Amino acid sequence: MKLLKPTWVNHNGKPIFSVDIHPDGTKFATGGQGQDSGKVVIWNMSPVLQEDDEKDENIPKMLCQMDNHLACVNCVRWSNSGMYLASGGDDKLIMVWKRATYIGPSTVFGSSGKLANVEQWRCVSILRSHSGDVMDVAWSPHDAWLASCSVDNTVVIWNAVKFPEILATLRGHSGLVKGLTWDPVGKYIASQADDRSLKVWRTLDWQLETSITKPFDECGGTTHVLRLSWSPDGHYLVSAHAMNNSGPTAQIIEREGWKTNMDFVGHRKAVTVVKFNPKIFKKKQKNGSSAKPSCPYCCCAVGSKDRSLSVWLTCLKRPLVVIHELFDKSIMDISWTLNGLGILVCSMDGSVAFLDFSQDELGDPLSEEEKSRIHQSTYGKSLAIMTEAQLSTAVIENPEMLKYQRRQQQQQLDQKGATARETASASSVTGVVNGESLEDIRKNLLKKQVETRTADGRRRITPLCIAQLDTGDFSTAFFNSIPLSGSLAGTMLSSHSSQQLLPLDSSTPNSFGASKSCTEPVAATSARPAGESISKDSMIATSTPAALSPSVLTTPSKIEPMKAFDSRFTERSKATPGAPSLTSVTSTAVERLKDHNLVKEMRPRDLLESSSDSDEKVPLAKPSSLSKRKLELEVETVEKKKKGRPRKDSRLLPMSLSVQSPAALTAEKEAMCLSAPALALKLPIPGPQRAFTLQVSSDPSMYIEVENEVTAVGGVKLSRLKCNREGKEWETVLTSRILTAAGSCDVVCVACEKRTLSVFSTCGRRLLPPILLPSPISTLHCTGSYVMALTAAATLSVWDVHRQVVVVKEESLHSILAGSDMTVSQILLTQHGIPVMNLSDGKAYCFNPSLSTWNLVSDKQDSLAQCADFRSSLPSQDAMLCSGPLAIIQGRTSNSGRQAARLFSVPHVVQQETTLAYLENQVAAALTLQSSHEYRHWLLLYARYLVNEVIPMINLMSALPSQSV
Amino acid sequence: MAKVSVLNVAVLENPSPFHNPFRFEISFECSEALTDDLEWKIIYVGSAESEEFDQILDSVLVGPVPAGRHMFVFQADAPNPSLIPETDAVGVTVVLITCTYHGQEFIRVGYYVNNEYPNPELRENPPLKPDFSQLQRNILASNPRVTRFHINWDNQEDRLEAIENQDPALDYGLPLSYTPAKGLALPGCIPSLLPENSMDCI
């Protein structure tokens, strides 16, 4: 073991409360007290690791410092992806930082010396909710949530995908909450507080799982932090400050039954921080010794107020190493490197220590694969414990995984886009606004800047905007885009004067489009079965429009060359306003579709980049542009519009029509190898994968394995389907590639590329000849003997394969999806074969087969649900946890009472009415879903509410539904 | 968190004759669009002894300010020599740039200014009555003193917080408590100093 105290890591003598190493190991952050504010500093890791780098003047040590916190920073934590840094402080705020790709380093103005910020980190979100100092923050596995705890006795769970949305506020502690840790499997979060308790909360419903108090009975609330930690295998939770026989300990809590039989003893004062090594280790195999398999073990570092640090291996009874007098004051935080061989420790005395271990000392770290295998063998499959590689190929089993995959793809594309942009910008002049270098601007700034007089005669200067505010995504692109627009417009005008270009704003005199009249109401492309070549041509804008498949296009000369790809980035139609809508495509659906077809889209993009140096490079460099991108684009263009620099861009036109992009259609066709009819609605289609595995159930253990194109028989490629049920295995082959599979305890079904759906019994018997689906499959689902297929054309079918009857026959989702950019976010099939669609707008519909109607069963925005207050009628906390399809759909938003509490101003009568209406709705919804359990629950609630709150109730009783399920 | 942070102040035309206007190129960043204008002021400290001799050289409104990085040049006339105590005309003093939003000052940038005769003869034997036309002003551009104050950026929130945060005792951002300006331990060779904190980053 090597020990180093890098003295250059300091906050000018002020205490350092937190340290965290970036997941990529290249930098680390410290948080603490600054001069007159809180301070977060990002440091370069390599000078810590290598002496040469430390001595090299050219290698920066400090990368960035942020003084934005108004008061002391208690915690800094990198997200698992490394993209964000969260910091929480005494100013009650949590700030989320993201690296900005600004044009270059800059100094913190006025900071003494030449401390350049090598990196720019920008605060992208400020999370306000806590009413007291924020003591600890923690990102959940895979960065879905961010948790924060505070001296206001609460823990707040933030939606890390959608800051600053709060998902839950965990109340229950009666003292200052000073530490948080997530279960590595994502099932729990644990918090430790000054109230002498450690609480474990479920992430499923954010309710308390258990509260552990015994080991803390003797504790005094005297430590600044109580940073507890969960072992990487998930088996143990280790607390900070606990007491055993009047001696300070770190209590080990077993996941199994939350038993508290063991502890780490030896520190002379309270334990402030415990941090598990992210790796699981196994004994290093010595040469010559017999390869005896040894149990994997974990490693844990414990820091204490007694200024000493101990490192433990769970396979040893005594600590691996204890370092006394490492600091002058209490240890405040510990962070392991991702490889598990180094730790950074920080102290109240304002210094930091680095410990470097060798593999001989700790053991051989298990690979992520092995670690994940351990997780899966213990906990089954879940999102949190899958590795990146597995996730990309895994079958989506729940909405979280779907969301995650989507996000992942998006991120990758973003990155690609960013790199593309970077390279693009590198080749051209950087730091150019309006075709002028910043230097030029500065020379003339005084002359050029707009100065006016206000009504009271004061000078007023309009500042020159030199960069858009960004979060790292857009500024460079913006810079490059502007000077090009003018020149491009010119060339376009000259070479393609015959083509119509949509004006951005006809009122602007120099609007490019305006010079060309363009009023023909043409829906240029909608039903155009544009081949790749056409879109290429139109994009390069070299071929004359007449060459564009005139047979299909009624008015080919009016195709605007840029539109073809414009639409793909903006999801807006290219129909001229006023033109009749030929096809309406849910834009989101198109986006999804594109998501699958991105590879295809790359091609035209390359072409274009080489052909024209246009301003369209900006969107082009981001083929991934999904909704977020779209927003930015719009923002960007709007921005430009403001500056009186309009462009011929059609993107700004507020179009009400949507037309599917031809390129997307083509690509989709190619991918499907099928000629699907032009469809009104488009749902995402799973792309073919080489192989995937799907866990159907864990008890009895049953999983399906699919391998596409495994064997070729006489030129025909076969795909293999394997099913393993409690060790019994069967397999079969299919002639088409399997796109998706689903299973229940009764049936296994797979949907193939050739639009066929095959259904097998769990013993492997083919129950039906392949069913031909009307259009490609989007989602497949099984519950019991019910099979549900949702096709890309947004039609839904449900069959009962045992009774061989159709439950729902090709029902269109048109009625529930129509109108806006909605998509299906979650699909559910109840035990009784009733399909439920959760839509992206928060509404959920179930299909009532007997009435053939779509019934609204849940609405997140339902004001009734928000106003209804029936807490008084709730029998107990457990009753709230009534589970069933309705609860799943409504996502347990049943904590409506909380909302109601905020709406005290609502007159009692109104509240009573809304509550009654809400309960009625719930009863009816449960009935329609044929969920007897829930029906009973809501009916009971309703009855109780009536008895408690509504008098006289006789009249109302008659209105109660008389059915019983 | 402050909505506006000053990224850089470049001192233009420095050193320059005493009567030349002050010119500062200010670049700042705004994290959220501001509803109202910023007000910038240049204050010339006539005498280190007393605030009485402070001159507000100019004040301008700057706006509209959308989110993003912005820059402008703030030009203000030279101080009125008649308001400067004769004893303080030559030597080191201070110029301040302040910015307020909704009447609350959130940043104060101070520069040391050295007024001296470039002519060695005059330097040796300064005239009893300062000859301002001969004086050269040199702003120590490399060493700005920046003081930031937490203010309330939103209207709706109660102003209490801002009042709390604004320490009334805060004088200038500069340690003005030094004994007469000449005694200030400035780096010896002021004339040779170049404005080095220019925006080379961009």
mmCIF file of C-alpha atoms in Angstrom, chain A residues 271-396:
data_model
loop_
_atom_site.group_PDB
_atom_site.id
_atom_site.type_symbol
_atom_site.label_atom_id
_atom_site.label_comp_id
_atom_site.label_asym_id
_atom_site.label_seq_id
_atom_site.Cartn_x
_atom_site.Cartn_y
_atom_site.Cartn_z
ATOM 1 C CA VAL A 271 -17.567 6.374 12.623
ATOM 2 C CA THR A 272 -18.425 9.172 10.204
ATOM 3 C CA VAL A 273 -18.153 7.417 6.906
ATOM 4 C CA VAL A 274 -18.208 3.905 5.507
ATOM 5 C CA LYS A 275 -17.529 3.255 1.863
ATOM 6 C CA PHE A 276 -17.568 -0.086 0.117
ATOM 7 C CA ASN A 277 -15.185 -0.799 -2.676
ATOM 8 C CA PRO A 278 -17.209 -0.997 -5.887
ATOM 9 C CA LYS A 279 -15.472 -4.236 -6.796
ATOM 10 C CA ILE A 280 -16.051 -7.714 -5.488
ATOM 11 C CA PHE A 281 -12.802 -9.599 -5.011
ATOM 12 C CA LYS A 282 -11.620 -13.145 -4.992
ATOM 13 C CA LYS A 283 -8.398 -14.538 -3.589
ATOM 14 C CA LYS A 284 -5.456 -14.081 -5.799
ATOM 15 C CA GLN A 285 -4.393 -17.439 -7.153
ATOM 16 C CA LYS A 286 -0.819 -18.044 -6.268
ATOM 17 C CA ASN A 287 1.353 -19.849 -8.704
ATOM 18 C CA GLY A 288 1.708 -23.451 -7.750
ATOM 19 C CA SER A 289 -1.026 -23.485 -5.168
ATOM 20 C CA SER A 290 -4.010 -25.584 -5.986
ATOM 21 C CA ALA A 291 -6.733 -23.655 -7.751
ATOM 22 C CA LYS A 292 -9.120 -23.982 -4.871
ATOM 23 C CA PRO A 293 -12.207 -21.898 -5.506
ATOM 24 C CA SER A 294 -12.589 -19.282 -2.831
ATOM 25 C CA CYS A 295 -15.617 -17.302 -1.876
ATOM 26 C CA PRO A 296 -15.759 -13.821 -3.331
ATOM 27 C CA TYR A 297 -15.538 -11.057 -0.763
ATOM 28 C CA CYS A 298 -16.013 -7.329 -0.462
ATOM 29 C CA CYS A 299 -13.765 -4.580 0.768
ATOM 30 C CA CYS A 300 -14.801 -1.668 2.884
ATOM 31 C CA ALA A 301 -13.135 1.510 4.142
ATOM 32 C CA VAL A 302 -14.211 3.053 7.423
ATOM 33 C CA GLY A 303 -13.348 6.589 8.474
ATOM 34 C CA SER A 304 -13.892 8.007 11.895
ATOM 35 C CA LYS A 305 -13.853 11.075 14.037
ATOM 36 C CA ASP A 306 -10.775 9.612 15.684
ATOM 37 C CA ARG A 307 -8.918 10.752 12.505
ATOM 38 C CA SER A 308 -8.011 7.226 11.544
ATOM 39 C CA LEU A 309 -8.974 5.080 8.620
ATOM 40 C CA SER A 310 -9.440 1.319 8.519
ATOM 41 C CA VAL A 311 -9.821 -0.922 5.506
ATOM 42 C CA TRP A 312 -11.590 -4.261 5.924
ATOM 43 C CA LEU A 313 -12.046 -7.317 3.787
ATOM 44 C CA THR A 314 -15.223 -9.217 4.554
ATOM 45 C CA CYS A 315 -13.247 -12.452 4.472
ATOM 46 C CA LEU A 316 -10.948 -11.341 7.271
ATOM 47 C CA LYS A 317 -11.808 -10.922 10.919
ATOM 48 C CA ARG A 318 -9.340 -8.105 11.418
ATOM 49 C CA PRO A 319 -8.855 -4.988 9.346
ATOM 50 C CA LEU A 320 -6.495 -5.214 6.422
ATOM 51 C CA VAL A 321 -4.935 -1.937 7.408
ATOM 52 C CA VAL A 322 -5.477 0.801 9.973
ATOM 53 C CA ILE A 323 -3.907 4.209 9.530
ATOM 54 C CA HIS A 324 -3.885 6.401 12.594
ATOM 55 C CA GLU A 325 -3.389 10.123 12.685
ATOM 56 C CA LEU A 326 -3.940 10.438 8.979
ATOM 57 C CA PHE A 327 -5.456 13.866 9.525
ATOM 58 C CA ASP A 328 -5.691 16.550 12.147
ATOM 59 C CA LYS A 329 -9.459 16.417 12.216
ATOM 60 C CA SER A 330 -12.318 14.049 11.569
ATOM 61 C CA ILE A 331 -12.532 12.112 8.322
ATOM 62 C CA MET A 332 -15.487 13.376 6.298
ATOM 63 C CA ASP A 333 -15.712 11.321 3.146
ATOM 64 C CA ILE A 334 -14.116 8.459 1.252
ATOM 65 C CA SER A 335 -14.207 7.575 -2.424
ATOM 66 C CA TRP A 336 -12.853 4.479 -4.159
ATOM 67 C CA THR A 337 -11.501 4.474 -7.657
ATOM 68 C CA LEU A 338 -13.587 2.427 -10.024
ATOM 69 C CA ASN A 339 -10.876 -0.210 -10.340
ATOM 70 C CA GLY A 340 -11.114 -0.644 -6.599
ATOM 71 C CA LEU A 341 -7.441 -0.208 -5.911
ATOM 72 C CA GLY A 342 -7.281 3.377 -4.703
ATOM 73 C CA ILE A 343 -9.134 5.548 -2.249
ATOM 74 C CA LEU A 344 -9.308 9.236 -1.659
ATOM 75 C CA VAL A 345 -10.110 10.358 1.852
ATOM 76 C CA CYS A 346 -10.899 13.897 2.865
ATOM 77 C CA SER A 347 -10.982 15.546 6.219
ATOM 78 C CA MET A 348 -12.375 18.480 8.078
ATOM 79 C CA ASP A 349 -8.793 19.703 8.358
ATOM 80 C CA GLY A 350 -8.954 20.598 4.680
ATOM 81 C CA SER A 351 -6.594 17.973 3.346
ATOM 82 C CA VAL A 352 -6.961 14.884 1.237
ATOM 83 C CA ALA A 353 -5.129 11.570 1.326
ATOM 84 C CA PHE A 354 -4.764 8.982 -1.396
ATOM 85 C CA LEU A 355 -4.147 5.310 -0.697
ATOM 86 C CA ASP A 356 -2.992 3.021 -3.415
ATOM 87 C CA PHE A 357 -3.363 -0.726 -2.974
ATOM 88 C CA SER A 358 -2.029 -3.539 -5.082
ATOM 89 C CA GLN A 359 -3.945 -6.554 -6.239
ATOM 90 C CA ASP A 360 -1.773 -8.683 -3.999
ATOM 91 C CA GLU A 361 -3.215 -6.877 -1.037
ATOM 92 C CA LEU A 362 -6.879 -6.781 -1.985
ATOM 93 C CA GLY A 363 -7.246 -9.733 -4.313
ATOM 94 C CA ASP A 364 -8.419 -10.160 -7.881
ATOM 95 C CA PRO A 365 -11.379 -7.987 -8.707
ATOM 96 C CA LEU A 366 -14.217 -9.804 -10.395
ATOM 97 C CA SER A 367 -15.148 -8.547 -13.798
ATOM 98 C CA GLU A 368 -18.424 -6.711 -14.224
ATOM 99 C CA GLU A 369 -19.747 -9.813 -15.894
ATOM 100 C CA GLU A 370 -18.959 -11.976 -12.915
ATOM 101 C CA LYS A 371 -20.354 -9.393 -10.558
ATOM 102 C CA SER A 372 -23.510 -9.228 -12.540
ATOM 103 C CA ARG A 373 -23.728 -13.002 -12.495
ATOM 104 C CA ILE A 374 -23.534 -12.947 -8.729
ATOM 105 C CA HIS A 375 -26.299 -10.377 -8.667
ATOM 106 C CA GLN A 376 -28.479 -12.324 -10.998
ATOM 107 C CA SER A 377 -28.026 -15.554 -9.172
ATOM 108 C CA THR A 378 -29.045 -13.823 -5.970
ATOM 109 C CA TYR A 379 -31.724 -11.414 -7.084
ATOM 110 C CA GLY A 380 -32.822 -12.500 -10.521
ATOM 111 C CA LYS A 381 -32.741 -10.152 -13.393
ATOM 112 C CA SER A 382 -33.370 -6.520 -12.896
ATOM 113 C CA LEU A 383 -32.423 -3.303 -14.496
ATOM 114 C CA ALA A 384 -30.029 -2.146 -11.882
ATOM 115 C CA ILE A 385 -27.780 -5.113 -11.965
ATOM 116 C CA MET A 386 -27.450 -5.647 -15.646
ATOM 117 C CA THR A 387 -24.315 -4.548 -17.309
ATOM 118 C CA GLU A 388 -24.350 -2.192 -20.214
ATOM 119 C CA ALA A 389 -23.546 -4.914 -22.647
ATOM 120 C CA GLN A 390 -26.359 -7.116 -21.472
ATOM 121 C CA LEU A 391 -28.838 -4.332 -21.486
ATOM 122 C CA SER A 392 -28.372 -3.535 -25.096
ATOM 123 C CA THR A 393 -29.307 -7.043 -26.038
ATOM 124 C CA ALA A 394 -31.692 -7.909 -23.269
ATOM 125 C CA VAL A 395 -35.352 -8.186 -23.861
ATOM 126 C CA ILE A 396 -37.295 -5.402 -22.322
#
